[in-house]
């Protein structure tokens, strides 16, 4: 027992020792493995951070293409900047490029001062922060700094004609090729009046300076103001500033400024600049008595503007005088509704337009996008066209019948869009590559028998809302053949009375291929998601140099309403995917040689396709026939569709519910 017990104890001791040895080896190996992972993680993190830093540095650089926007401050058109300056520059702005600009402007003395204050080398790719310092110094030297403001905007895309930026604070004119913004992001930008010049130093840099603004409020509380202040520019070629302003009233005018008051008889002409000089003030207020109106006149006393209700506020600074018309909100809409919808339209359609216009006006007042002018909005398509000269009884009756009414969604003001004509279906925000808005989705405007077209074996509901369109290329899921649908001039739809309900265009893509490639390159250079360039193998191209000759084009993808969301333009060496409705319309417009409406009448007023609801017939000689439907972006309310619904017996409330499902009419006190 004792011997056996010793042997057992020996074996047990050896086993324990062996087990401990194995455990130690495992621990060492685990430790080494862990150490390796830590080192690898640090290395990956270093490389990732390095890559992120590199990307950040690239984002902070300034594309020379952006100069076409910045230099609009100096009264150079974007086309002039591209022709005179950008041809001698590379992709990114360098110190040598700045010297080239200063030399071109003959600012030799400023150049010496600038180099003494801001250090930069010829080959240095300038950071945006450094460029902004130079830009602001140049504006100050030229005496133009008072014309430049810095505002913070949330980018909400481009407007339909692609020469205005949509933002939470209003709409701004711009050079589209100079703007490279991401939908929903917030930016600090330079503006001059209502012209967006360019991006200021990035958000992080602004925060370091303590100048960053809070994120804009995307949920606007429902509030219907009594009055609205409108910056007047229509009579001044949409320019804000004037050297002098002469006014008169249909009734006696009471004009005040500072401690002074003056009464002008009806039809007496008052020169406001002289009165400001005499009273030593830079602000006047003019009001007509007995519900009279005010207008702007020339030296002979003849009216050169509409006659306006309410009062005129006139302001002056070094740039000149500007006019703000303060009017009752409802009376303001008297001049907006007829500017947006013909008097011939049915009353219920005009009511729907009035509610939409009031909703949008309330949104603009809440955002105060024209605060630098002591105004809420302006009188152009940047906001809403305001033309009191077009006032009529039907429009005024529609405004009064809906007095105070706005569209709400879940207790907040709804986002409102409207356009001229649909192809039979409206679209959602995807045609702008934008985030979905629940009540801005594609709906059917087919009527009569066409409202019950079978789709994927199912019928539409009574409003045709399930009648989505798709191409036969979609296979088993296909419903209506969209190519045939757009070529059918007998479709029964609420929009069918519009001359643009169906149209045809002829394109010569082969002859216009250089202009087309330039437009594609401009979008690609901005890093825009609207255009993607690929070689024949599908690999990404950074420019259009390798595309070669134009071959043909096709519809690669369309949304459920049939609007093309990916137009593929095919070249000998690759292809371009154009994925934004307005970009498609603009680029194909470069090749358009003829456009006819549904009646066969020629159209000479459009230089872009009326819509992106299109079907193509491309020939081997580089020409193409386009069959299309509708006019405009297709989001929100179709104005001709609203008129058709009203004539079919639909009420204002039914029209608005159709176009903005889920919203409610509110705002009435």
XYZ file of C-alpha atoms in Angstrom:
669
model
C 0.000 0.000 0.000
C 2.758 2.324 0.972
C 4.721 1.674 -2.265
C 1.656 1.880 -4.371
C 0.680 5.029 -2.617
C 4.065 6.577 -3.303
C 3.826 5.674 -6.961
C 0.413 7.282 -7.087
C 1.628 10.423 -5.392
C 4.588 10.596 -7.798
C 2.347 10.177 -10.800
C -0.049 12.756 -9.461
C 2.792 15.209 -8.849
C 4.147 14.667 -12.364
C 0.642 15.060 -13.791
C 0.107 18.285 -11.902
C 3.502 19.549 -13.053
C 2.764 18.550 -16.635
C -0.677 20.163 -16.471
C 0.786 23.364 -15.049
C 3.438 23.396 -17.782
C 0.783 23.017 -20.477
C -1.319 25.746 -18.900
C 1.701 28.044 -18.773
C 2.437 27.463 -22.458
C -1.187 28.193 -23.324
C -1.112 31.391 -21.273
C 2.103 32.514 -22.939
C 0.691 31.789 -26.369
C -2.553 33.556 -25.535
C -0.571 36.514 -24.240
C 1.524 36.617 -27.413
C -1.610 36.305 -29.525
C -3.267 39.083 -27.552
C -0.168 41.250 -27.882
C -0.128 40.618 -31.623
C -3.801 41.584 -31.879
C -3.181 44.768 -29.911
C -0.263 45.705 -32.139
C -2.269 44.849 -35.252
C -5.217 46.856 -33.964
C -2.994 49.848 -33.274
C -1.478 49.572 -36.733
C -4.887 49.290 -38.387
C -6.132 52.172 -36.285
C -3.098 54.213 -37.261
C -3.629 53.466 -40.935
C -7.366 54.123 -40.625
C -6.777 57.395 -38.816
C -4.130 58.267 -41.342
C -6.588 57.535 -44.137
C -9.291 59.541 -42.370
C -6.899 62.413 -41.868
C -5.914 62.214 -45.510
C -9.579 62.287 -46.555
C -10.173 65.191 -44.215
C -7.275 67.082 -45.735
C -8.708 66.418 -49.195
C -12.119 67.688 -48.107
C -10.492 70.831 -46.716
C -8.854 71.614 -50.045
C -10.611 73.881 -52.514
C -11.561 72.651 -55.974
C -10.671 75.233 -58.596
C -14.123 74.579 -60.060
C -15.549 76.308 -56.979
C -13.923 79.591 -58.017
C -16.697 80.092 -60.560
C -19.001 80.532 -57.588
C -16.706 82.560 -55.334
C -15.746 85.065 -58.043
C -19.362 85.966 -58.794
C -18.821 88.543 -56.041
C -16.548 90.372 -58.512
C -19.290 90.335 -61.167
C -17.649 87.569 -63.197
C -20.141 85.092 -64.550
C -19.279 81.415 -63.941
C -18.797 81.000 -67.699
C -16.275 83.868 -67.768
C -14.337 82.440 -64.821
C -14.150 79.043 -66.492
C -13.035 80.513 -69.799
C -10.555 83.075 -68.478
C -9.048 81.437 -65.413
C -9.813 77.778 -64.829
C -8.223 76.574 -68.062
C -4.804 77.396 -66.566
C -5.448 75.690 -63.232
C -5.331 72.154 -61.907
C -7.928 70.321 -59.850
C -7.128 71.918 -56.481
C -6.456 75.572 -55.711
C -2.777 76.380 -55.190
C -0.831 79.430 -54.115
C 0.174 80.000 -57.740
C -3.522 80.054 -58.677
C -4.171 82.813 -56.129
C -1.360 84.876 -57.662
C -2.885 84.207 -61.095
C -6.237 85.565 -59.889
C -4.652 88.669 -58.370
C -2.591 89.263 -61.504
C -5.690 88.908 -63.658
C -7.495 91.464 -61.454
C -4.409 93.748 -61.558
C -4.196 93.792 -57.756
C -0.411 94.064 -57.520
C -0.384 96.256 -54.409
C -2.852 93.974 -52.651
C -0.752 90.947 -53.626
C 2.245 92.383 -51.774
C 0.158 93.075 -48.690
C -1.466 89.647 -48.836
C 1.838 87.781 -49.048
C 3.062 89.722 -46.029
C 0.010 88.708 -43.996
C -0.774 85.190 -45.282
C 1.986 82.683 -45.964
C 1.528 80.368 -48.954
C 3.811 78.789 -51.533
C 3.225 78.435 -55.267
C 2.923 74.635 -55.167
C 0.915 74.563 -51.930
C -2.616 73.198 -52.227
C -4.460 75.684 -50.064
C -6.719 74.608 -47.237
C -10.223 76.012 -47.340
C -9.499 77.917 -44.155
C -6.535 79.699 -45.733
C -8.470 80.400 -48.943
C -11.321 81.903 -46.926
C -8.888 84.251 -45.172
C -7.561 85.332 -48.583
C -11.073 85.675 -49.996
C -12.264 87.845 -47.118
C -9.115 89.996 -47.273
C -9.655 90.493 -51.015
C -13.317 91.442 -50.514
C -12.335 93.974 -47.872
C -9.570 95.460 -50.059
C -12.041 95.890 -52.928
C -14.607 97.516 -50.615
C -17.046 94.663 -51.084
C -17.022 93.073 -47.635
C -20.340 94.729 -46.765
C -21.917 92.819 -49.642
C -20.901 89.454 -48.193
C -22.643 87.689 -45.342
C -21.891 84.351 -43.715
C -24.924 82.173 -43.023
C -25.418 78.601 -41.898
C -27.710 76.498 -44.053
C -28.927 72.949 -44.153
C -28.693 71.783 -47.756
C -31.959 70.332 -49.070
C -31.016 69.888 -52.717
C -31.280 71.879 -55.928
C -34.453 73.440 -57.253
C -35.908 72.215 -60.501
C -33.902 74.397 -62.856
C -30.632 73.577 -61.045
C -29.556 77.166 -60.559
C -30.824 77.537 -56.991
C -29.955 75.773 -53.782
C -32.774 74.688 -51.482
C -31.980 75.238 -47.823
C -33.819 75.283 -44.526
C -33.540 79.080 -44.433
C -34.741 79.699 -47.977
C -33.522 79.310 -51.538
C -30.320 80.782 -52.936
C -29.166 81.440 -56.495
C -25.914 79.630 -57.257
C -23.609 78.233 -59.888
C -24.576 74.534 -59.689
C -21.151 73.340 -60.873
C -19.537 75.157 -57.919
C -21.713 73.543 -55.258
C -20.744 70.135 -53.905
C -23.028 69.655 -50.924
C -24.572 66.530 -49.403
C -28.319 66.428 -48.801
C -29.234 67.097 -45.166
C -25.755 68.330 -44.161
C -25.181 71.750 -42.584
C -22.735 74.262 -44.077
C -21.432 77.739 -43.472
C -21.562 79.648 -46.741
C -20.837 83.086 -48.162
C -23.815 84.845 -49.710
C -24.266 88.182 -51.442
C -27.885 89.190 -51.371
C -29.573 85.984 -52.429
C -26.556 84.630 -54.330
C -24.626 81.751 -52.756
C -20.950 82.370 -53.499
C -19.197 79.430 -51.888
C -18.434 77.307 -48.863
C -16.728 78.896 -45.895
C -14.217 77.067 -43.697
C -15.574 73.711 -42.451
C -17.838 73.124 -39.462
C -15.035 71.887 -37.184
C -12.988 74.999 -37.887
C -16.017 77.189 -37.271
C -16.572 75.485 -33.921
C -12.953 76.161 -33.001
C -13.620 79.837 -33.656
C -16.778 79.663 -31.592
C -18.895 80.696 -34.583
C -20.783 77.486 -35.355
C -24.544 77.695 -35.229
C -26.847 75.147 -33.692
C -28.379 72.514 -35.932
C -31.399 74.049 -37.674
C -34.790 73.016 -36.389
C -36.356 70.651 -38.919
C -39.695 70.694 -37.130
C -41.390 74.029 -37.683
C -44.174 74.774 -35.262
C -47.476 75.731 -36.849
C -47.797 79.504 -36.679
C -49.729 81.716 -39.095
C -48.417 85.307 -38.906
C -50.642 88.322 -39.472
C -48.207 90.004 -41.834
C -45.304 89.080 -44.087
C -42.345 91.246 -45.115
C -41.406 90.832 -48.787
C -38.131 92.003 -50.329
C -39.099 93.582 -53.672
C -36.901 92.885 -56.702
C -39.247 92.065 -59.609
C -39.287 95.641 -60.926
C -35.485 95.840 -60.559
C -34.468 92.784 -62.633
C -34.473 90.737 -59.428
C -31.674 92.899 -57.988
C -31.893 93.985 -54.372
C -30.127 97.348 -54.335
C -31.141 100.566 -56.087
C -29.386 103.927 -56.404
C -32.613 105.783 -55.768
C -36.284 104.968 -55.234
C -39.223 107.119 -56.265
C -42.661 106.223 -54.931
C -46.222 107.482 -55.050
C -49.562 106.431 -53.554
C -53.044 105.992 -54.913
C -54.096 107.845 -51.741
C -52.079 110.351 -49.681
C -48.880 108.834 -48.304
C -47.563 109.328 -44.795
C -43.772 108.998 -44.831
C -41.743 108.896 -41.624
C -38.095 108.525 -40.720
C -36.438 109.152 -37.396
C -38.293 112.058 -35.767
C -39.584 113.352 -39.090
C -42.954 112.904 -40.772
C -44.067 114.044 -44.204
C -47.391 113.692 -46.028
C -47.434 113.419 -49.797
C -50.626 113.947 -51.762
C -51.974 111.152 -53.932
C -49.883 110.772 -57.098
C -47.114 113.032 -55.738
C -43.672 111.560 -56.463
C -41.307 111.283 -53.489
C -37.563 110.837 -54.093
C -36.535 108.677 -51.153
C -32.764 109.172 -51.422
C -33.161 112.956 -51.216
C -35.516 112.641 -48.263
C -33.073 110.342 -46.459
C -30.278 112.854 -47.050
C -32.419 115.755 -45.851
C -33.517 113.912 -42.708
C -30.111 112.242 -42.205
C -31.684 108.799 -41.857
C -31.208 105.434 -43.557
C -34.733 104.132 -43.053
C -38.133 105.361 -44.171
C -41.648 103.975 -43.746
C -44.386 104.876 -46.221
C -48.057 104.075 -45.660
C -51.061 104.938 -47.812
C -54.239 106.180 -46.163
C -57.748 104.792 -46.670
C -56.582 101.377 -47.911
C -54.603 102.992 -50.697
C -51.702 101.321 -52.493
C -48.071 102.251 -53.198
C -45.930 101.770 -56.280
C -42.424 102.491 -57.552
C -42.274 105.082 -60.341
C -39.722 106.513 -62.769
C -38.643 110.148 -63.080
C -41.775 110.980 -65.070
C -43.977 109.534 -62.335
C -45.085 106.496 -64.357
C -45.486 103.247 -62.438
C -42.681 100.706 -63.041
C -43.910 98.165 -60.488
C -47.131 96.623 -59.264
C -49.330 98.609 -56.910
C -48.760 97.137 -53.451
C -51.028 96.875 -50.449
C -49.637 97.532 -46.986
C -46.559 99.644 -46.316
C -43.101 100.206 -47.777
C -40.022 100.024 -45.559
C -37.029 101.554 -47.320
C -33.501 100.912 -46.065
C -30.129 102.239 -47.189
C -26.540 101.140 -46.762
C -23.335 101.575 -48.779
C -24.664 99.257 -51.488
C -27.840 101.229 -52.094
C -31.518 101.353 -51.175
C -33.833 98.371 -50.930
C -37.585 98.036 -50.460
C -39.514 95.724 -48.159
C -43.278 95.522 -48.565
C -45.017 94.665 -45.301
C -48.424 93.244 -46.162
C -51.213 91.307 -44.544
C -50.447 87.607 -45.129
C -53.760 86.945 -46.860
C -53.414 90.014 -49.079
C -49.876 88.901 -49.925
C -51.399 85.630 -51.165
C -53.708 87.625 -53.439
C -50.565 88.287 -55.491
C -49.008 84.852 -55.078
C -51.806 82.489 -56.098
C -52.301 84.069 -59.556
C -48.535 84.106 -60.019
C -48.454 80.339 -59.501
C -51.754 79.147 -61.029
C -53.828 80.478 -63.975
C -57.101 82.255 -63.272
C -58.797 79.812 -65.648
C -58.280 76.910 -63.224
C -61.214 75.600 -61.194
C -62.000 77.207 -57.845
C -61.198 74.158 -55.701
C -57.795 73.857 -57.393
C -57.116 77.525 -56.652
C -58.062 76.880 -53.026
C -55.597 73.988 -52.848
C -52.923 76.262 -54.328
C -53.743 78.925 -51.735
C -53.279 76.464 -48.863
C -49.962 75.288 -50.343
C -48.746 78.861 -50.859
C -49.761 79.871 -47.326
C -48.042 76.829 -45.823
C -44.824 77.616 -47.640
C -45.005 81.293 -46.706
C -45.392 80.370 -43.019
C -42.358 78.108 -43.306
C -40.268 80.907 -44.828
C -41.369 83.427 -42.211
C -40.387 80.983 -39.456
C -36.926 80.455 -40.974
C -36.227 84.195 -41.537
C -33.992 83.550 -44.530
C -33.856 87.231 -45.504
C -33.207 88.680 -42.072
C -30.233 90.704 -43.331
C -32.720 92.722 -45.372
C -35.247 92.979 -42.527
C -37.493 90.750 -44.649
C -38.996 87.278 -44.466
C -39.009 86.343 -48.159
C -38.469 87.818 -51.604
C -40.844 88.144 -54.542
C -39.231 85.703 -57.008
C -39.217 81.971 -57.649
C -36.552 81.743 -54.948
C -39.538 81.824 -52.618
C -42.877 82.348 -54.367
C -43.665 84.643 -57.268
C -45.451 87.696 -55.839
C -47.210 89.756 -58.512
C -49.994 91.987 -57.132
C -50.552 93.228 -60.690
C -52.057 89.796 -61.449
C -54.614 89.912 -58.627
C -58.034 88.671 -59.710
C -61.351 87.903 -58.061
C -61.065 84.101 -58.362
C -57.636 83.959 -56.737
C -58.676 86.377 -53.966
C -61.821 84.323 -53.324
C -59.725 81.151 -53.038
C -57.460 82.857 -50.522
C -60.376 84.137 -48.459
C -62.153 80.770 -48.554
C -59.072 79.136 -47.014
C -58.041 82.041 -44.770
C -55.541 80.894 -42.145
C -55.422 77.281 -43.393
C -52.082 75.464 -43.675
C -51.051 71.852 -44.118
C -49.729 70.065 -41.045
C -48.066 66.712 -40.504
C -47.987 65.323 -36.972
C -48.382 68.797 -35.501
C -45.739 70.558 -37.621
C -45.832 72.505 -40.850
C -45.704 70.171 -43.821
C -43.006 70.464 -46.494
C -44.751 71.556 -49.669
C -43.724 71.106 -53.300
C -45.808 71.591 -56.398
C -45.179 71.433 -60.130
C -47.041 71.859 -63.404
C -47.987 68.479 -64.859
C -47.487 64.775 -64.132
C -47.281 61.966 -66.675
C -50.181 60.288 -64.874
C -48.182 59.483 -61.738
C -46.302 61.649 -59.231
C -42.957 60.779 -57.654
C -41.329 60.646 -54.251
C -38.134 62.281 -53.024
C -36.026 59.470 -54.487
C -35.909 61.268 -57.828
C -33.778 63.876 -56.036
C -31.770 61.168 -54.243
C -33.223 62.639 -51.063
C -34.471 61.162 -47.813
C -38.036 59.899 -47.900
C -40.834 62.153 -46.651
C -43.895 60.079 -45.715
C -46.473 62.290 -47.381
C -44.434 62.965 -50.545
C -44.760 59.629 -52.290
C -45.732 58.555 -55.785
C -49.492 58.493 -56.434
C -51.644 57.763 -59.479
C -53.534 60.512 -61.245
C -55.112 58.162 -63.763
C -58.858 58.545 -64.005
C -61.766 56.692 -65.534
C -61.049 53.202 -66.854
C -57.299 53.807 -66.715
C -57.473 54.082 -62.923
C -57.924 50.310 -62.728
C -54.900 49.129 -64.689
C -53.774 45.714 -63.386
C -50.317 45.683 -61.863
C -48.645 42.405 -60.900
C -52.030 40.710 -60.995
C -53.737 43.233 -58.732
C -56.028 46.144 -59.420
C -55.583 49.684 -58.185
C -57.751 50.989 -55.426
C -60.451 53.516 -56.235
C -57.852 56.275 -56.428
C -55.410 54.203 -58.464
C -52.802 54.430 -55.700
C -51.486 50.909 -56.217
C -51.016 51.360 -59.939
C -47.231 51.582 -59.993
C -45.581 51.573 -63.381
C -42.517 49.619 -64.369
C -40.569 48.578 -67.425
C -40.882 45.188 -69.036
C -37.210 44.707 -68.192
C -38.272 44.174 -64.584
C -39.448 40.686 -65.492
C -42.212 38.922 -63.596
C -42.832 41.907 -61.343
C -43.621 44.081 -64.353
C -46.957 45.828 -64.564
C -47.750 48.402 -67.242
C -45.132 48.684 -69.982
C -43.917 52.203 -69.340
C -42.493 52.628 -72.833
C -45.948 52.043 -74.291
C -47.643 54.131 -71.593
C -45.655 57.270 -72.420
C -46.354 56.902 -76.121
C -50.086 56.616 -75.517
C -51.669 60.003 -76.150
C -55.133 58.767 -75.168
C -54.428 58.054 -71.483
C -57.253 59.263 -69.263
C -55.682 61.235 -66.404
C -56.468 64.319 -64.359
C -53.481 66.132 -65.975
C -54.460 65.292 -69.542
C -55.540 68.853 -70.462
C -51.952 70.119 -70.119
C -50.031 70.543 -73.367
C -47.098 68.812 -71.634
C -49.039 65.734 -70.560
C -47.360 64.061 -73.519
C -44.479 65.451 -75.570
C -41.692 64.381 -77.912
C -38.111 65.548 -78.235
C -35.394 64.910 -80.806
C -31.804 64.666 -79.609
C -28.524 64.630 -81.513
C -26.274 63.010 -78.942
C -23.410 62.448 -81.374
C -23.154 66.149 -82.252
C -23.517 67.257 -78.622
C -21.293 64.585 -77.071
C -18.520 67.014 -76.056
C -20.986 69.280 -74.245
C -22.565 66.207 -72.651
C -19.189 64.910 -71.472
C -18.287 68.327 -70.084
C -21.510 68.356 -68.070
C -20.835 64.823 -66.848
C -17.278 65.792 -65.896
C -18.505 68.836 -63.979
C -20.805 66.662 -61.857
C -18.101 64.033 -61.375
C -15.587 66.679 -60.358
C -17.961 67.863 -57.625
C -18.093 64.362 -56.205
C -21.810 64.424 -56.882
C -23.847 61.229 -56.562
C -25.890 62.421 -59.520
C -23.338 61.052 -61.983
C -21.137 57.936 -61.891
C -18.541 57.198 -64.585
C -17.331 53.668 -65.339
C -15.109 51.969 -67.877
C -16.305 49.057 -70.012
C -15.460 46.607 -67.213
C -17.538 48.570 -64.692
C -14.551 50.040 -62.838
C -14.904 53.624 -61.638
C -13.474 56.398 -63.791
C -12.340 59.680 -62.268
C -12.978 61.711 -65.429
C -14.487 61.477 -68.900
C -11.174 61.259 -70.788
C -11.431 57.513 -71.299
C -15.074 57.381 -72.348
C -14.477 57.793 -76.050
C -17.187 58.290 -78.658
C -20.897 58.261 -77.853
C -22.611 54.966 -78.785
C -26.148 54.892 -77.361
C -28.118 55.213 -74.125
C -30.765 53.304 -72.233
C -32.957 53.390 -69.148
C -31.107 51.427 -66.464
C -33.598 52.078 -63.684
C -36.825 53.937 -63.033
C -38.872 54.402 -59.888
C -42.370 53.088 -59.265
C -43.898 56.132 -60.963
C -41.872 55.542 -64.100
C -39.494 58.493 -63.701
C -35.981 57.520 -64.758
C -33.626 57.360 -61.781
C -30.660 55.919 -63.702
C -30.058 56.893 -67.306
C -27.090 55.029 -68.763
C -25.218 56.904 -71.501
C -22.934 54.434 -73.247
C -19.642 55.353 -74.912
C -17.031 53.275 -76.739
C -14.800 53.150 -73.650
C -17.326 53.077 -70.821
C -20.596 54.533 -69.626
C -22.121 57.211 -67.418
C -25.006 56.623 -65.021
C -27.037 59.792 -64.455
C -29.208 59.329 -61.371
C -31.044 62.600 -60.661
C -34.179 63.703 -62.488
C -33.089 67.276 -63.056
C -29.563 66.314 -64.069
C -31.014 63.900 -66.618
C -33.246 66.634 -68.005
C -30.428 69.181 -68.108
C -27.808 66.943 -69.719
C -30.154 65.598 -72.387
C -31.317 69.152 -72.987
C -27.815 69.912 -74.286
C -28.510 67.586 -77.205
C -32.136 68.614 -77.810
C -32.793 69.860 -81.339
C -36.587 69.847 -81.313
C -39.404 69.701 -78.741
C -43.108 69.386 -79.486
C -46.066 69.220 -77.122
C -48.960 66.735 -77.198
C -50.677 68.817 -79.878
C -47.640 68.700 -82.133
C -46.839 72.383 -81.533
C -43.184 73.354 -81.239
C -41.845 74.534 -77.880
C -39.087 77.157 -77.881
C -39.121 78.221 -74.225
C -37.374 75.192 -72.677
C -33.695 74.302 -72.944
C -34.076 71.103 -70.946
C -36.431 68.133 -71.145
C -39.820 68.912 -69.574
C -39.529 65.904 -67.223
C -37.569 62.708 -66.568
C -40.580 60.470 -67.254
C -39.156 59.355 -70.594
C -38.956 56.500 -73.071
C -36.119 56.296 -75.618
C -35.693 55.269 -79.238
C -31.982 55.550 -80.047
C -30.689 55.208 -83.616
C -27.279 54.077 -84.837
C -26.426 57.548 -86.169
C -26.293 59.052 -82.649
C -29.746 60.602 -82.721
C -32.538 59.729 -80.337
C -36.257 60.305 -80.096
C -37.577 60.832 -76.581
C -41.208 60.235 -75.648
C -42.109 61.937 -72.392
C -44.892 62.912 -70.059
C -45.310 65.798 -67.643
C -43.589 69.091 -66.858
C -41.533 69.589 -63.702
C -39.914 67.499 -60.996
C -43.055 65.498 -60.264
C -42.991 65.781 -56.446
C -46.007 66.930 -54.457
C -49.012 68.561 -56.123
C -49.513 68.559 -59.869
C -51.243 71.842 -60.628
C -52.920 70.554 -63.779
C -53.794 67.398 -61.856
C -55.415 69.524 -59.146
C -57.406 71.365 -61.780
C -58.528 68.084 -63.365
C -59.602 66.710 -59.986
C -61.523 69.900 -59.196
C -63.343 69.694 -62.531
C -64.189 66.079 -61.694
C -65.933 67.261 -58.540
C -63.147 66.871 -55.964
C -62.970 69.406 -53.144
C -59.907 71.339 -52.011
C -59.592 69.010 -49.015
C -59.776 65.903 -51.219
C -57.173 67.307 -53.598
C -54.720 68.048 -50.793
C -55.267 64.649 -49.167
C -54.617 63.016 -52.525
C -51.308 64.783 -53.110
C -50.114 64.919 -49.490
C -51.549 61.765 -47.874
C -51.417 61.791 -44.090
C -51.369 65.574 -43.761
C -54.175 67.582 -42.212
C -55.492 71.074 -42.760
C -54.844 73.146 -39.676
C -53.735 76.585 -38.628
C -57.206 78.151 -38.435
C -57.677 80.032 -35.177
